[in-house]
């Protein structure tokens, strides 16, 4: 039996809906590795089993042809970044990649009280739109795990 999809904290979901966003749909979760936080790589590779919800047929076709689409990435501090979303079809596996500014996202305050993303931290991604707006939005939530859990994993 599949686990239920994660949900956004109620306050964040309410704020996004108040800003006019609709169709908030979870599409990926990733535990960050060193390459995800590297200036040299400047990208977040996301393994997604299905297509990303809320992409238009034209956006999906653009990605399927190996080209990128512009997206706006947001976090709970109401910071917005412009990135490029691409689909990686190498080696028979399918993944999506957020590029062209990801490093800036990772190195800036993305979670309350945190100055940058960390290796082994989990990020979750949701898709959403504003009706009538051509821009595809991605909301990122960085989970901060308790120190006792982290210590338990290192043993």
PDB file of C-alpha atoms in Angstrom:
ATOM      1  CA  UNK A   1       0.000   0.000   0.000  1.00  0.00           C
ATOM      2  CA  UNK A   2       1.392   3.400  -0.993  1.00  0.00           C
ATOM      3  CA  UNK A   3       2.053   5.985   1.678  1.00  0.00           C
ATOM      4  CA  UNK A   4      -0.148   9.088   1.535  1.00  0.00           C
ATOM      5  CA  UNK A   5       1.454  12.123  -0.100  1.00  0.00           C
ATOM      6  CA  UNK A   6       2.891  14.669   2.328  1.00  0.00           C
ATOM      7  CA  UNK A   7       0.833  17.760   3.009  1.00  0.00           C
ATOM      8  CA  UNK A   8       1.950  21.345   3.384  1.00  0.00           C
ATOM      9  CA  UNK A   9       1.668  22.942   6.807  1.00  0.00           C
ATOM     10  CA  UNK A  10      -1.802  24.523   7.052  1.00  0.00           C
ATOM     11  CA  UNK A  11      -0.471  28.075   7.436  1.00  0.00           C
ATOM     12  CA  UNK A  12       1.697  27.834   4.319  1.00  0.00           C
ATOM     13  CA  UNK A  13      -1.109  26.331   2.253  1.00  0.00           C
ATOM     14  CA  UNK A  14      -3.478  29.082   3.446  1.00  0.00           C
ATOM     15  CA  UNK A  15      -0.923  31.787   2.533  1.00  0.00           C
ATOM     16  CA  UNK A  16      -0.392  30.346  -0.955  1.00  0.00           C
ATOM     17  CA  UNK A  17      -4.136  30.135  -1.586  1.00  0.00           C
ATOM     18  CA  UNK A  18      -4.511  33.751  -0.376  1.00  0.00           C
ATOM     19  CA  UNK A  19      -1.896  34.744  -2.978  1.00  0.00           C
ATOM     20  CA  UNK A  20      -4.080  33.109  -5.660  1.00  0.00           C
ATOM     21  CA  UNK A  21      -2.313  29.759  -6.106  1.00  0.00           C
ATOM     22  CA  UNK A  22      -4.433  26.721  -6.925  1.00  0.00           C
ATOM     23  CA  UNK A  23      -3.895  23.009  -7.371  1.00  0.00           C
ATOM     24  CA  UNK A  24      -1.109  22.514  -4.852  1.00  0.00           C
ATOM     25  CA  UNK A  25       0.154  19.008  -5.620  1.00  0.00           C
ATOM     26  CA  UNK A  26       3.114  17.190  -4.043  1.00  0.00           C
ATOM     27  CA  UNK A  27       5.456  15.702  -6.641  1.00  0.00           C
ATOM     28  CA  UNK A  28       8.873  14.947  -5.139  1.00  0.00           C
ATOM     29  CA  UNK A  29      10.925  14.474  -2.010  1.00  0.00           C
ATOM     30  CA  UNK A  30      14.702  14.287  -1.933  1.00  0.00           C
ATOM     31  CA  UNK A  31      17.397  13.804   0.679  1.00  0.00           C
ATOM     32  CA  UNK A  32      20.128  16.201  -0.424  1.00  0.00           C
ATOM     33  CA  UNK A  33      23.586  14.977  -1.406  1.00  0.00           C
ATOM     34  CA  UNK A  34      26.794  17.000  -1.789  1.00  0.00           C
ATOM     35  CA  UNK A  35      26.289  17.474  -5.560  1.00  0.00           C
ATOM     36  CA  UNK A  36      22.920  19.131  -4.844  1.00  0.00           C
ATOM     37  CA  UNK A  37      24.759  21.849  -2.892  1.00  0.00           C
ATOM     38  CA  UNK A  38      27.747  22.311  -5.204  1.00  0.00           C
ATOM     39  CA  UNK A  39      28.384  25.544  -7.128  1.00  0.00           C
ATOM     40  CA  UNK A  40      30.025  23.451  -9.854  1.00  0.00           C
ATOM     41  CA  UNK A  41      26.824  21.447 -10.409  1.00  0.00           C
ATOM     42  CA  UNK A  42      24.267  24.228  -9.661  1.00  0.00           C
ATOM     43  CA  UNK A  43      21.339  21.837  -9.933  1.00  0.00           C
ATOM     44  CA  UNK A  44      18.874  19.702  -8.008  1.00  0.00           C
ATOM     45  CA  UNK A  45      18.205  16.358  -9.659  1.00  0.00           C
ATOM     46  CA  UNK A  46      14.822  14.934  -8.731  1.00  0.00           C
ATOM     47  CA  UNK A  47      13.735  11.357  -9.328  1.00  0.00           C
ATOM     48  CA  UNK A  48      10.039  11.524 -10.176  1.00  0.00           C
ATOM     49  CA  UNK A  49       8.082   8.384 -11.030  1.00  0.00           C
ATOM     50  CA  UNK A  50       5.346  10.203 -12.944  1.00  0.00           C
ATOM     51  CA  UNK A  51       5.073  13.469 -14.825  1.00  0.00           C
ATOM     52  CA  UNK A  52       4.949  16.602 -12.715  1.00  0.00           C
ATOM     53  CA  UNK A  53       1.357  17.620 -11.968  1.00  0.00           C
ATOM     54  CA  UNK A  54       0.063  20.809 -13.523  1.00  0.00           C
ATOM     55  CA  UNK A  55       2.443  20.969 -16.482  1.00  0.00           C
ATOM     56  CA  UNK A  56       0.594  21.987 -19.617  1.00  0.00           C
ATOM     57  CA  UNK A  57       0.826  19.638 -22.625  1.00  0.00           C
ATOM     58  CA  UNK A  58       3.088  22.236 -24.290  1.00  0.00           C
ATOM     59  CA  UNK A  59       5.409  22.391 -21.246  1.00  0.00           C
ATOM     60  CA  UNK A  60       5.570  18.592 -21.055  1.00  0.00           C
ATOM     61  CA  UNK A  61       6.354  18.383 -24.800  1.00  0.00           C
ATOM     62  CA  UNK A  62       9.126  20.971 -24.368  1.00  0.00           C
ATOM     63  CA  UNK A  63      10.655  18.911 -21.548  1.00  0.00           C
ATOM     64  CA  UNK A  64      10.284  15.656 -23.495  1.00  0.00           C
ATOM     65  CA  UNK A  65      12.307  17.238 -26.356  1.00  0.00           C
ATOM     66  CA  UNK A  66      15.198  17.940 -23.980  1.00  0.00           C
ATOM     67  CA  UNK A  67      14.571  21.659 -23.648  1.00  0.00           C
ATOM     68  CA  UNK A  68      13.934  23.545 -20.420  1.00  0.00           C
ATOM     69  CA  UNK A  69      11.033  25.627 -19.168  1.00  0.00           C
ATOM     70  CA  UNK A  70      11.225  28.605 -16.840  1.00  0.00           C
ATOM     71  CA  UNK A  71       9.763  28.076 -13.372  1.00  0.00           C
ATOM     72  CA  UNK A  72       9.474  30.210 -10.266  1.00  0.00           C
ATOM     73  CA  UNK A  73      10.596  28.455  -7.088  1.00  0.00           C
ATOM     74  CA  UNK A  74       9.146  29.734  -3.798  1.00  0.00           C
ATOM     75  CA  UNK A  75       9.697  28.951  -0.136  1.00  0.00           C
ATOM     76  CA  UNK A  76       7.830  29.654   3.082  1.00  0.00           C
ATOM     77  CA  UNK A  77       9.703  32.941   3.612  1.00  0.00           C
ATOM     78  CA  UNK A  78       8.073  34.183   0.382  1.00  0.00           C
ATOM     79  CA  UNK A  79      11.406  34.271  -1.445  1.00  0.00           C
ATOM     80  CA  UNK A  80      11.108  33.626  -5.179  1.00  0.00           C
ATOM     81  CA  UNK A  81      13.830  32.423  -7.540  1.00  0.00           C
ATOM     82  CA  UNK A  82      13.714  31.972 -11.318  1.00  0.00           C
ATOM     83  CA  UNK A  83      15.079  28.592 -12.380  1.00  0.00           C
ATOM     84  CA  UNK A  84      14.980  26.275 -15.371  1.00  0.00           C
ATOM     85  CA  UNK A  85      13.274  22.889 -15.168  1.00  0.00           C
ATOM     86  CA  UNK A  86      14.632  20.205 -17.497  1.00  0.00           C
ATOM     87  CA  UNK A  87      13.932  16.536 -17.961  1.00  0.00           C
ATOM     88  CA  UNK A  88      16.896  14.165 -17.948  1.00  0.00           C
ATOM     89  CA  UNK A  89      16.250  11.063 -20.045  1.00  0.00           C
ATOM     90  CA  UNK A  90      19.785   9.609 -20.005  1.00  0.00           C
ATOM     91  CA  UNK A  91      20.369   5.941 -19.376  1.00  0.00           C
ATOM     92  CA  UNK A  92      16.719   4.954 -19.633  1.00  0.00           C
ATOM     93  CA  UNK A  93      15.881   6.554 -16.279  1.00  0.00           C
ATOM     94  CA  UNK A  94      13.772   9.670 -16.101  1.00  0.00           C
ATOM     95  CA  UNK A  95      14.441  12.506 -13.720  1.00  0.00           C
ATOM     96  CA  UNK A  96      13.819  16.229 -13.560  1.00  0.00           C
ATOM     97  CA  UNK A  97      16.523  18.795 -12.899  1.00  0.00           C
ATOM     98  CA  UNK A  98      16.187  22.322 -11.495  1.00  0.00           C
ATOM     99  CA  UNK A  99      19.098  24.403 -12.849  1.00  0.00           C
ATOM    100  CA  UNK A 100      20.315  27.948 -13.509  1.00  0.00           C
ATOM    101  CA  UNK A 101      20.136  29.398  -9.998  1.00  0.00           C
ATOM    102  CA  UNK A 102      19.681  26.337  -7.770  1.00  0.00           C
ATOM    103  CA  UNK A 103      22.958  27.030  -5.934  1.00  0.00           C
ATOM    104  CA  UNK A 104      21.632  30.477  -4.986  1.00  0.00           C
ATOM    105  CA  UNK A 105      18.492  28.822  -3.590  1.00  0.00           C
ATOM    106  CA  UNK A 106      20.518  26.266  -1.619  1.00  0.00           C
ATOM    107  CA  UNK A 107      22.852  28.861  -0.108  1.00  0.00           C
ATOM    108  CA  UNK A 108      20.160  31.327   0.979  1.00  0.00           C
ATOM    109  CA  UNK A 109      17.793  31.120   3.900  1.00  0.00           C
ATOM    110  CA  UNK A 110      15.237  28.560   2.860  1.00  0.00           C
ATOM    111  CA  UNK A 111      13.882  27.423   6.219  1.00  0.00           C
ATOM    112  CA  UNK A 112      13.143  29.385   9.402  1.00  0.00           C
ATOM    113  CA  UNK A 113      16.344  29.915  11.369  1.00  0.00           C
ATOM    114  CA  UNK A 114      18.510  28.206   8.775  1.00  0.00           C
ATOM    115  CA  UNK A 115      21.008  30.005   6.550  1.00  0.00           C
ATOM    116  CA  UNK A 116      21.478  27.299   3.903  1.00  0.00           C
ATOM    117  CA  UNK A 117      20.464  23.805   2.939  1.00  0.00           C
ATOM    118  CA  UNK A 118      22.547  20.931   4.324  1.00  0.00           C
ATOM    119  CA  UNK A 119      23.667  17.505   3.101  1.00  0.00           C
ATOM    120  CA  UNK A 120      21.121  14.849   4.223  1.00  0.00           C
ATOM    121  CA  UNK A 121      18.380  17.450   4.660  1.00  0.00           C
ATOM    122  CA  UNK A 122      15.090  16.537   2.999  1.00  0.00           C
ATOM    123  CA  UNK A 123      13.374  18.908   0.591  1.00  0.00           C
ATOM    124  CA  UNK A 124       9.837  18.457  -0.703  1.00  0.00           C
ATOM    125  CA  UNK A 125       8.447  19.991  -3.881  1.00  0.00           C
ATOM    126  CA  UNK A 126       4.878  20.927  -4.796  1.00  0.00           C
ATOM    127  CA  UNK A 127       3.552  22.233  -8.100  1.00  0.00           C
ATOM    128  CA  UNK A 128       0.975  24.996  -8.374  1.00  0.00           C
ATOM    129  CA  UNK A 129      -0.282  27.759 -10.652  1.00  0.00           C
ATOM    130  CA  UNK A 130      -2.107  31.046 -10.575  1.00  0.00           C
ATOM    131  CA  UNK A 131      -5.058  30.786 -12.989  1.00  0.00           C
ATOM    132  CA  UNK A 132      -4.345  32.724 -16.169  1.00  0.00           C
ATOM    133  CA  UNK A 133      -0.616  33.004 -15.384  1.00  0.00           C
ATOM    134  CA  UNK A 134       1.714  31.279 -17.855  1.00  0.00           C
ATOM    135  CA  UNK A 135       4.380  30.673 -15.194  1.00  0.00           C
ATOM    136  CA  UNK A 136       4.681  27.249 -13.551  1.00  0.00           C
ATOM    137  CA  UNK A 137       5.434  27.572  -9.841  1.00  0.00           C
ATOM    138  CA  UNK A 138       7.254  25.120  -7.601  1.00  0.00           C
ATOM    139  CA  UNK A 139       7.047  25.428  -3.819  1.00  0.00           C
ATOM    140  CA  UNK A 140       9.985  24.008  -1.859  1.00  0.00           C
ATOM    141  CA  UNK A 141       9.816  22.991   1.792  1.00  0.00           C
ATOM    142  CA  UNK A 142      13.004  22.119   3.659  1.00  0.00           C
ATOM    143  CA  UNK A 143      12.447  19.745   6.541  1.00  0.00           C
ATOM    144  CA  UNK A 144      14.558  20.269   9.624  1.00  0.00           C
ATOM    145  CA  UNK A 145      15.009  17.009  11.449  1.00  0.00           C
ATOM    146  CA  UNK A 146      15.734  16.841  15.151  1.00  0.00           C
ATOM    147  CA  UNK A 147      19.362  16.402  16.207  1.00  0.00           C
ATOM    148  CA  UNK A 148      18.544  13.188  18.086  1.00  0.00           C
ATOM    149  CA  UNK A 149      17.300  11.591  14.864  1.00  0.00           C
ATOM    150  CA  UNK A 150      20.462  12.664  13.022  1.00  0.00           C
ATOM    151  CA  UNK A 151      22.676  11.183  15.746  1.00  0.00           C
ATOM    152  CA  UNK A 152      20.745   7.918  15.557  1.00  0.00           C
ATOM    153  CA  UNK A 153      21.424   7.594  11.816  1.00  0.00           C
ATOM    154  CA  UNK A 154      25.164   8.119  12.172  1.00  0.00           C
ATOM    155  CA  UNK A 155      25.701   5.139  14.466  1.00  0.00           C
TER     156      UNK A 155
END
